[in-house]
PDB file of C-alpha atoms in Angstrom:
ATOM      1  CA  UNK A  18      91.394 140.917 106.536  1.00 51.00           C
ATOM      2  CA  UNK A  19      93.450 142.183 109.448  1.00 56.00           C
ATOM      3  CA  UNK A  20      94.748 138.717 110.467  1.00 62.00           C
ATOM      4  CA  UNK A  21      96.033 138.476 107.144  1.00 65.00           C
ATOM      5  CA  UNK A  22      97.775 141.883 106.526  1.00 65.00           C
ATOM      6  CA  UNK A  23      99.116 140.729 109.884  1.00 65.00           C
ATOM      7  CA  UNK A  24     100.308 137.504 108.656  1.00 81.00           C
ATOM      8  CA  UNK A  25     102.374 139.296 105.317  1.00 84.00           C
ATOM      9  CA  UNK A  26     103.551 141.650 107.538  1.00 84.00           C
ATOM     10  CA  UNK A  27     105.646 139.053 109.903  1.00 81.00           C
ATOM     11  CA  UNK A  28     106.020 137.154 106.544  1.00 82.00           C
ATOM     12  CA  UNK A  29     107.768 140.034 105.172  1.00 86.00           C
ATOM     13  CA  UNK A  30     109.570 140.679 108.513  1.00 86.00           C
ATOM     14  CA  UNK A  31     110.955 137.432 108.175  1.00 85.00           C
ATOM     15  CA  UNK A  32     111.750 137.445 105.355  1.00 88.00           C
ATOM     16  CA  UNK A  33     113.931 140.075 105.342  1.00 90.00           C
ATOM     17  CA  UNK A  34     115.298 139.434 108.577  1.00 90.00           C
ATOM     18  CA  UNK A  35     116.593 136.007 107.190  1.00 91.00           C
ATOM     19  CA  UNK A  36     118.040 138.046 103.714  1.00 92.00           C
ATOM     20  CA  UNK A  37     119.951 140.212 105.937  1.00 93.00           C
ATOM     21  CA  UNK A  38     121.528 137.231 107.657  1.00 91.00           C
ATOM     22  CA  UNK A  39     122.192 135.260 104.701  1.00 90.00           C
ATOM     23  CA  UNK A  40     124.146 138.518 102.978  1.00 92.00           C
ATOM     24  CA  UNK A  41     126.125 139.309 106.215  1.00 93.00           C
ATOM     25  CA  UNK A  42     127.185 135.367 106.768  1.00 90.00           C
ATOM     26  CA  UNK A  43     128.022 135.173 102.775  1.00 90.00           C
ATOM     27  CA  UNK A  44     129.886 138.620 103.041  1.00 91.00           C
ATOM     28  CA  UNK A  45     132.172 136.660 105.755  1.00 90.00           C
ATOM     29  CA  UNK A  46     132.478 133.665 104.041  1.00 87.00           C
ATOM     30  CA  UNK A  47     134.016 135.752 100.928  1.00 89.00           C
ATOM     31  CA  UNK A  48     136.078 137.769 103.202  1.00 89.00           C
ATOM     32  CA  UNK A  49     137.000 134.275 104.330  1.00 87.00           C
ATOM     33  CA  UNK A  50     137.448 133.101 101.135  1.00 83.00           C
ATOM     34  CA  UNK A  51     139.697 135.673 100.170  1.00 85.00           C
ATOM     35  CA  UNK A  52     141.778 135.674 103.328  1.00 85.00           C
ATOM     36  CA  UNK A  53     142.828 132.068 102.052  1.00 84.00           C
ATOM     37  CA  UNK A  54     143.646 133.190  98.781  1.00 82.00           C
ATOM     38  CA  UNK A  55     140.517 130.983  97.468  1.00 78.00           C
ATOM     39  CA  UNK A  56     139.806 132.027  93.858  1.00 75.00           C
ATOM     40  CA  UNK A  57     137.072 130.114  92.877  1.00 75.00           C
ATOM     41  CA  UNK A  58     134.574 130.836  96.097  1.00 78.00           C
ATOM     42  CA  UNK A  59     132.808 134.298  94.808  1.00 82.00           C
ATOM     43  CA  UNK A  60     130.627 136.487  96.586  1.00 85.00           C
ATOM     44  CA  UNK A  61     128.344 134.987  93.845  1.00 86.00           C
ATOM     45  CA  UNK A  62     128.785 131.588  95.535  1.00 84.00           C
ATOM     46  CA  UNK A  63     129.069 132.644  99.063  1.00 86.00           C
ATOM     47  CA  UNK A  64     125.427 134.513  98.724  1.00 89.00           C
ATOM     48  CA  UNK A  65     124.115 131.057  96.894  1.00 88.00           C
ATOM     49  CA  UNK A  66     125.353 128.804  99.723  1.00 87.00           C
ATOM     50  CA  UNK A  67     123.761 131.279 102.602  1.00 90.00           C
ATOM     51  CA  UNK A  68     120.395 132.266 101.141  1.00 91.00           C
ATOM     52  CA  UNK A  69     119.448 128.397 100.431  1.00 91.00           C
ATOM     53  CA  UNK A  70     120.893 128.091 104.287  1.00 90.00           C
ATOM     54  CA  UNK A  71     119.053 130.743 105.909  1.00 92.00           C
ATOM     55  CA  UNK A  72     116.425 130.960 103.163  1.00 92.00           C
ATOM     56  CA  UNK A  73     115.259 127.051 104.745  1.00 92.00           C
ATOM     57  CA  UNK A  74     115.681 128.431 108.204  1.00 92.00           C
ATOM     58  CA  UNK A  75     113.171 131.219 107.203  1.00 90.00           C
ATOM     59  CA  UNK A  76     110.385 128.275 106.321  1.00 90.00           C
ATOM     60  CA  UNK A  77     111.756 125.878 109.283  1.00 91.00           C
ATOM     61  CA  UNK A  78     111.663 129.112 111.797  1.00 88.00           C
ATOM     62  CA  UNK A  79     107.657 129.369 112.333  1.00 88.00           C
ATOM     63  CA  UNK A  80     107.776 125.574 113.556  1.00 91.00           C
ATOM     64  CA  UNK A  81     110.258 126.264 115.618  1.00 90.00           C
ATOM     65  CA  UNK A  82     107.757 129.174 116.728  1.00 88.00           C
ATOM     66  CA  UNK A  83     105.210 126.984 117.065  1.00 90.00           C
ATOM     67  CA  UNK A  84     107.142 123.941 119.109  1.00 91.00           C
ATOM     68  CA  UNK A  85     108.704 127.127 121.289  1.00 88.00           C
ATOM     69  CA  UNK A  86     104.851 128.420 122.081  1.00 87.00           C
ATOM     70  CA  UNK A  87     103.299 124.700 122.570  1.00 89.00           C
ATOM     71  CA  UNK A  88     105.839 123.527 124.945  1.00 88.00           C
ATOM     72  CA  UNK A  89     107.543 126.978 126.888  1.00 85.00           C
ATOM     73  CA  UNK A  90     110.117 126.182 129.040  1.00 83.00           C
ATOM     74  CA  UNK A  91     109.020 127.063 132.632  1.00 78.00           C
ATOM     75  CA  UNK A  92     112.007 127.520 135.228  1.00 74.00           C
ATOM     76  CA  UNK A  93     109.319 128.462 137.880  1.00 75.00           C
ATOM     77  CA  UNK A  94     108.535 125.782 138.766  1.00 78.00           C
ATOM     78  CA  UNK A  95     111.123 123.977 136.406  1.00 76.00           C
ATOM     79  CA  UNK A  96     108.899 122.359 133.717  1.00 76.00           C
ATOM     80  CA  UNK A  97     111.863 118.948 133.179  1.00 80.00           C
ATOM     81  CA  UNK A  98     109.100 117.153 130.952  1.00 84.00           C
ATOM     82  CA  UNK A  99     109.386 120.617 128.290  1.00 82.00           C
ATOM     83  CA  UNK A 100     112.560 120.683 128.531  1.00 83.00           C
ATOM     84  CA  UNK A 101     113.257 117.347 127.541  1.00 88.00           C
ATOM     85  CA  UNK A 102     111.434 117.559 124.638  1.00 89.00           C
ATOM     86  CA  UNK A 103     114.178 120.170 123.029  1.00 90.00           C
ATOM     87  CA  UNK A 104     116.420 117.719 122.600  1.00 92.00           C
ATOM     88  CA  UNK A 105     114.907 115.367 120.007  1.00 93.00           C
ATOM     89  CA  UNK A 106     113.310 118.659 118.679  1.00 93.00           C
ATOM     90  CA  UNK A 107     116.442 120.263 117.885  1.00 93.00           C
ATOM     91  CA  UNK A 108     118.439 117.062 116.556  1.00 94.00           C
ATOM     92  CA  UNK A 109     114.836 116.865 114.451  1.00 94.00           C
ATOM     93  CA  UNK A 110     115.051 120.469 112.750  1.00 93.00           C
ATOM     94  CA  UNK A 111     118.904 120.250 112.463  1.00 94.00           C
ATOM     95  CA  UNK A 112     118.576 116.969 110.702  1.00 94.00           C
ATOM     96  CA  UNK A 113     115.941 118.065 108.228  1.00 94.00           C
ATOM     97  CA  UNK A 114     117.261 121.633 107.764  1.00 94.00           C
ATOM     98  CA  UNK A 115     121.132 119.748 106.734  1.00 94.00           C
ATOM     99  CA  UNK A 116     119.278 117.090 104.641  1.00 94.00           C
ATOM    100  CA  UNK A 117     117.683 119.339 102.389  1.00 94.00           C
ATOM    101  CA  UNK A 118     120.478 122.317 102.327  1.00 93.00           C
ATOM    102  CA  UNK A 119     122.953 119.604 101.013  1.00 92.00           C
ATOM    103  CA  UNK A 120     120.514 118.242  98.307  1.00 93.00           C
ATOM    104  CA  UNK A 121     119.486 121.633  97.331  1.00 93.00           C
ATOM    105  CA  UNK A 122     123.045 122.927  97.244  1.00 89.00           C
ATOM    106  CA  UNK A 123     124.266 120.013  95.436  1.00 90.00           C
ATOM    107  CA  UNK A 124     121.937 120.365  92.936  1.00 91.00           C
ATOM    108  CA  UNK A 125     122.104 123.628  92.183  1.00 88.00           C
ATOM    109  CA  UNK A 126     126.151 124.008  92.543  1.00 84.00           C
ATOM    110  CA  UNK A 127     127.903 122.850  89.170  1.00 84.00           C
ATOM    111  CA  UNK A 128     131.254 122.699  91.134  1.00 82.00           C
ATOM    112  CA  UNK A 129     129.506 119.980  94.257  1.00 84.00           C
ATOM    113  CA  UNK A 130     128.334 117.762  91.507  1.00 87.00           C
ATOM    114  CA  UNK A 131     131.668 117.447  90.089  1.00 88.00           C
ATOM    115  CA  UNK A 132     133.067 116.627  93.320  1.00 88.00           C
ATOM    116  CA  UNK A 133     130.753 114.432  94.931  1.00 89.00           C
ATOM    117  CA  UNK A 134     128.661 113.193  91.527  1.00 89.00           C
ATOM    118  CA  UNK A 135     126.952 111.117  94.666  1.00 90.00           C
ATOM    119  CA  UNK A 136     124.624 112.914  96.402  1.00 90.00           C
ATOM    120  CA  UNK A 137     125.679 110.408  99.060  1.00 92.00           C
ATOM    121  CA  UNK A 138     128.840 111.149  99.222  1.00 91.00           C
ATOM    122  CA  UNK A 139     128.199 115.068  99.737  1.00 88.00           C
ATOM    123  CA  UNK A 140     126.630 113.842 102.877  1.00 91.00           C
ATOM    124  CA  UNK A 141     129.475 112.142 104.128  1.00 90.00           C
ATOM    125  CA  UNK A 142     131.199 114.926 103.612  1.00 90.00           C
ATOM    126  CA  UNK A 143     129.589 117.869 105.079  1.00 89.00           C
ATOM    127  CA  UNK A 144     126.361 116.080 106.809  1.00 92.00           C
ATOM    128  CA  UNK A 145     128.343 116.098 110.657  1.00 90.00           C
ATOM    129  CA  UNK A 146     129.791 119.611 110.444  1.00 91.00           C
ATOM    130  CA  UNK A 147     126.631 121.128 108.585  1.00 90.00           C
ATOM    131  CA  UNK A 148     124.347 119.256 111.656  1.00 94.00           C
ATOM    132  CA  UNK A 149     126.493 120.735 114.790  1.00 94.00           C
ATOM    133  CA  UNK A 150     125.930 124.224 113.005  1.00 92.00           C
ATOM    134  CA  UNK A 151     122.374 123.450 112.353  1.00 93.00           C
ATOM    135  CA  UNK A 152     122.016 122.184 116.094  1.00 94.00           C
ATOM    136  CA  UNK A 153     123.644 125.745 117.388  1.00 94.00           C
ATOM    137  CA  UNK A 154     121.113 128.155 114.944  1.00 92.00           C
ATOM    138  CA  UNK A 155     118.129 126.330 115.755  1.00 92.00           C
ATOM    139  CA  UNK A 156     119.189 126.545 119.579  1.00 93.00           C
ATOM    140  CA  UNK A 157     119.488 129.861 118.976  1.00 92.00           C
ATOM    141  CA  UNK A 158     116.066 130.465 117.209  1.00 91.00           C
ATOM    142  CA  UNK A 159     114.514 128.663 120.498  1.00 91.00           C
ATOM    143  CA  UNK A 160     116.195 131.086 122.604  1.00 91.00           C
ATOM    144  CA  UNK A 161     115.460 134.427 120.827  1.00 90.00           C
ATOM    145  CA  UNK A 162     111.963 132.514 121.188  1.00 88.00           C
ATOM    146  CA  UNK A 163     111.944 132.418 124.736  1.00 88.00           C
ATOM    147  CA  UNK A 164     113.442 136.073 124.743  1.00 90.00           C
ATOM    148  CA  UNK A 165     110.454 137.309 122.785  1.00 87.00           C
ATOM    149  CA  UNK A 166     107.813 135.303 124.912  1.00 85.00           C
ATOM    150  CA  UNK A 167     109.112 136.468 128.306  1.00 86.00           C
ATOM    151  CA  UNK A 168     109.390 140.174 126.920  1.00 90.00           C
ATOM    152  CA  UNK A 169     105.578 139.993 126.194  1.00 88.00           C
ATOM    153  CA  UNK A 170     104.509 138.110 129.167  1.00 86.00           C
ATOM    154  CA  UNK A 171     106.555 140.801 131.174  1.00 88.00           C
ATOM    155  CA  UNK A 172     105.157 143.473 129.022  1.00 91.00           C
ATOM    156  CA  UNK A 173     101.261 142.171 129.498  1.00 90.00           C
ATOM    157  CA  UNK A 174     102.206 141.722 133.220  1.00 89.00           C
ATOM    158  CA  UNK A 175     103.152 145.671 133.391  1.00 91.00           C
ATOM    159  CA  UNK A 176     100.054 146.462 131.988  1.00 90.00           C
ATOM    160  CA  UNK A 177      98.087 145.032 133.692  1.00 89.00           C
ATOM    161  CA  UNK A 178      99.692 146.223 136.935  1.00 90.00           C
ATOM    162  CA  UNK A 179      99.421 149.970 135.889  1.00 88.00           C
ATOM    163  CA  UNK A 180      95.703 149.114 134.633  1.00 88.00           C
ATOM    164  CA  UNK A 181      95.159 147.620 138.289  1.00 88.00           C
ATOM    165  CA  UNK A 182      96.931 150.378 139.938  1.00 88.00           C
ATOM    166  CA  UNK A 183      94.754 153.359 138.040  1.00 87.00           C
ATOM    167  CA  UNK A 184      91.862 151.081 139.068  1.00 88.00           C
ATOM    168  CA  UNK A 185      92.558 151.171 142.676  1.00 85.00           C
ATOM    169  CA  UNK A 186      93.655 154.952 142.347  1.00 84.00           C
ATOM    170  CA  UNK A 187      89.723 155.927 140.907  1.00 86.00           C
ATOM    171  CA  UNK A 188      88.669 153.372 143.831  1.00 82.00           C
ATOM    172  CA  UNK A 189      90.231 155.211 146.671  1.00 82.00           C
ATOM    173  CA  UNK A 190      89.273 158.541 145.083  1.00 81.00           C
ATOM    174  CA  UNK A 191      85.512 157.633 144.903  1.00 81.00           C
ATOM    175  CA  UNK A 192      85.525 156.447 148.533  1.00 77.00           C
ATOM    176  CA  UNK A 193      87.128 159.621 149.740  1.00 74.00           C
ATOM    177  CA  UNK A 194      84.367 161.837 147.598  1.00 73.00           C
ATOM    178  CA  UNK A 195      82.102 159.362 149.199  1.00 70.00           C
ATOM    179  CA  UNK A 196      83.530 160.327 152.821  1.00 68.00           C
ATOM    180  CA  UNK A 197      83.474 163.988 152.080  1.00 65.00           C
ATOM    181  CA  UNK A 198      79.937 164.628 150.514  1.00 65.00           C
ATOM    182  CA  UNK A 199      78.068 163.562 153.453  1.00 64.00           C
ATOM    183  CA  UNK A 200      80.378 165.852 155.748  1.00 64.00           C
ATOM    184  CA  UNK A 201      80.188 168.581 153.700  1.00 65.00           C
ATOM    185  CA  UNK A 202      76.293 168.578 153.239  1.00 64.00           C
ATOM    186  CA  UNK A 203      76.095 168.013 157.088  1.00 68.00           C
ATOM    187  CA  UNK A 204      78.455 170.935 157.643  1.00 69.00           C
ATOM    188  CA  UNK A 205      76.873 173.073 155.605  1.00 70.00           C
ATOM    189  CA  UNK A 206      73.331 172.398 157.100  1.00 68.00           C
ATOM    190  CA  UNK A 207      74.685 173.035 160.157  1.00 68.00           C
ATOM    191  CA  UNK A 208      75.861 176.202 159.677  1.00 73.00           C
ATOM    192  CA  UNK A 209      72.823 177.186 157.866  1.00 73.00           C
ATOM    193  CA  UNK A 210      71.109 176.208 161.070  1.00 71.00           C
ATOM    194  CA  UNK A 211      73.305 177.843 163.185  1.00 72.00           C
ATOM    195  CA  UNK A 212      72.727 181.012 161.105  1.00 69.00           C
ATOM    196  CA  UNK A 213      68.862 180.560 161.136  1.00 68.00           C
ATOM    197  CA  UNK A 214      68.465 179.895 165.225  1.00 61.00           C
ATOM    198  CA  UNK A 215      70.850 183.298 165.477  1.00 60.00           C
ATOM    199  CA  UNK A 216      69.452 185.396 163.069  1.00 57.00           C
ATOM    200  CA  UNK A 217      65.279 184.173 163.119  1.00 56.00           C
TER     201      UNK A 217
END
């Protein structure tokens, strides 16, 4: 039950995350829009084009998770044989996130089909430009990976060195009450002794 409250939780997370996103990039592409006197892109249309964008990096993004946790790239030692592996990754996810945006897009947009009544064709068009942007957001998904990993590991690391530390603290402190019972009780027999052989 608490694994899956868990789950909704980071689903919801990401969710949101990825809204935010999509309505800041579609706010810029109308601003965009605007700035070249472009009356028939709407925020309408801007929003359309960036939630089916960043709404398919929202499902693609947990792979990426998954890929970034499987094979972590180590740079002590360098691990070459992970980090080789990115680079068919990423061309992978770019290619599969652009191949589905455009067919979504073009069949939801009215205005695409009418240009490009090809589905084809719409990837000629926007395919190479769509991919190298595709190739820089999953490269940056991998990275804020990487950045969340290393936090935690550095995090867990810190713990466990103040856990150690308080360890070795109560250590020292039970050897030293260890080193001062016997003393004392010695001590104070002897003075009790002393007192007795003075005072019989």
């Amino acid at each position: 039950m608490g694994n899956r409250k868990i789950n909704w939780r980071r689903a919801a997370f990401l969710f949101g995350g990825w809204t935010l996103v999509s309505v800041i990039f579609a706010a810029v592409s109308f601003a965009a829009a605007i700035g070249e006197n472009n009356k028939e892109f709407g925020f309408v249309s801007a929003l359309r084009l960036n939630l089916v964008q960043f709404y398919l990096w929202a499902i693609l993004s947990p792979l990426l998770l998954r890929f970034s946790r499987r094979f972590p790239i180590e740079f002590r030692p360098l691990n070459l044989r992970n980090l080789l592996l990115y680079f068919p990754a990423l061309i992978s996810f770019a290619g599969i996130h652009q191949t589905i945006h455009l067919a979504v897009l073009w069949s939801i947009t009215p205005r695409l089909r009418r240009q490009f009544p090809d589905l084809i064709d719409c990837y000629r068009a926007y395919f190479g430009f769509g991919f190298y942007i595709d190739l820089i957001i999953a490269s940056l998904i991998i990275i804020a990976v990487h950045a969340l990993v290393y936090y935690q590991n550095f995090r867990a690391s810190e713990l466990a060195q103040s856990s150690l530390k308080a360890r070795l603290a109560q250590a020292q402190l039970k050897a030293l009450k260890m080193q001062l019972h016997p003393h004392f009780l010695f001590n104070t027999l002897h003075s009790i002794s002393s007192l007795v052989l003075e005072d019989p």
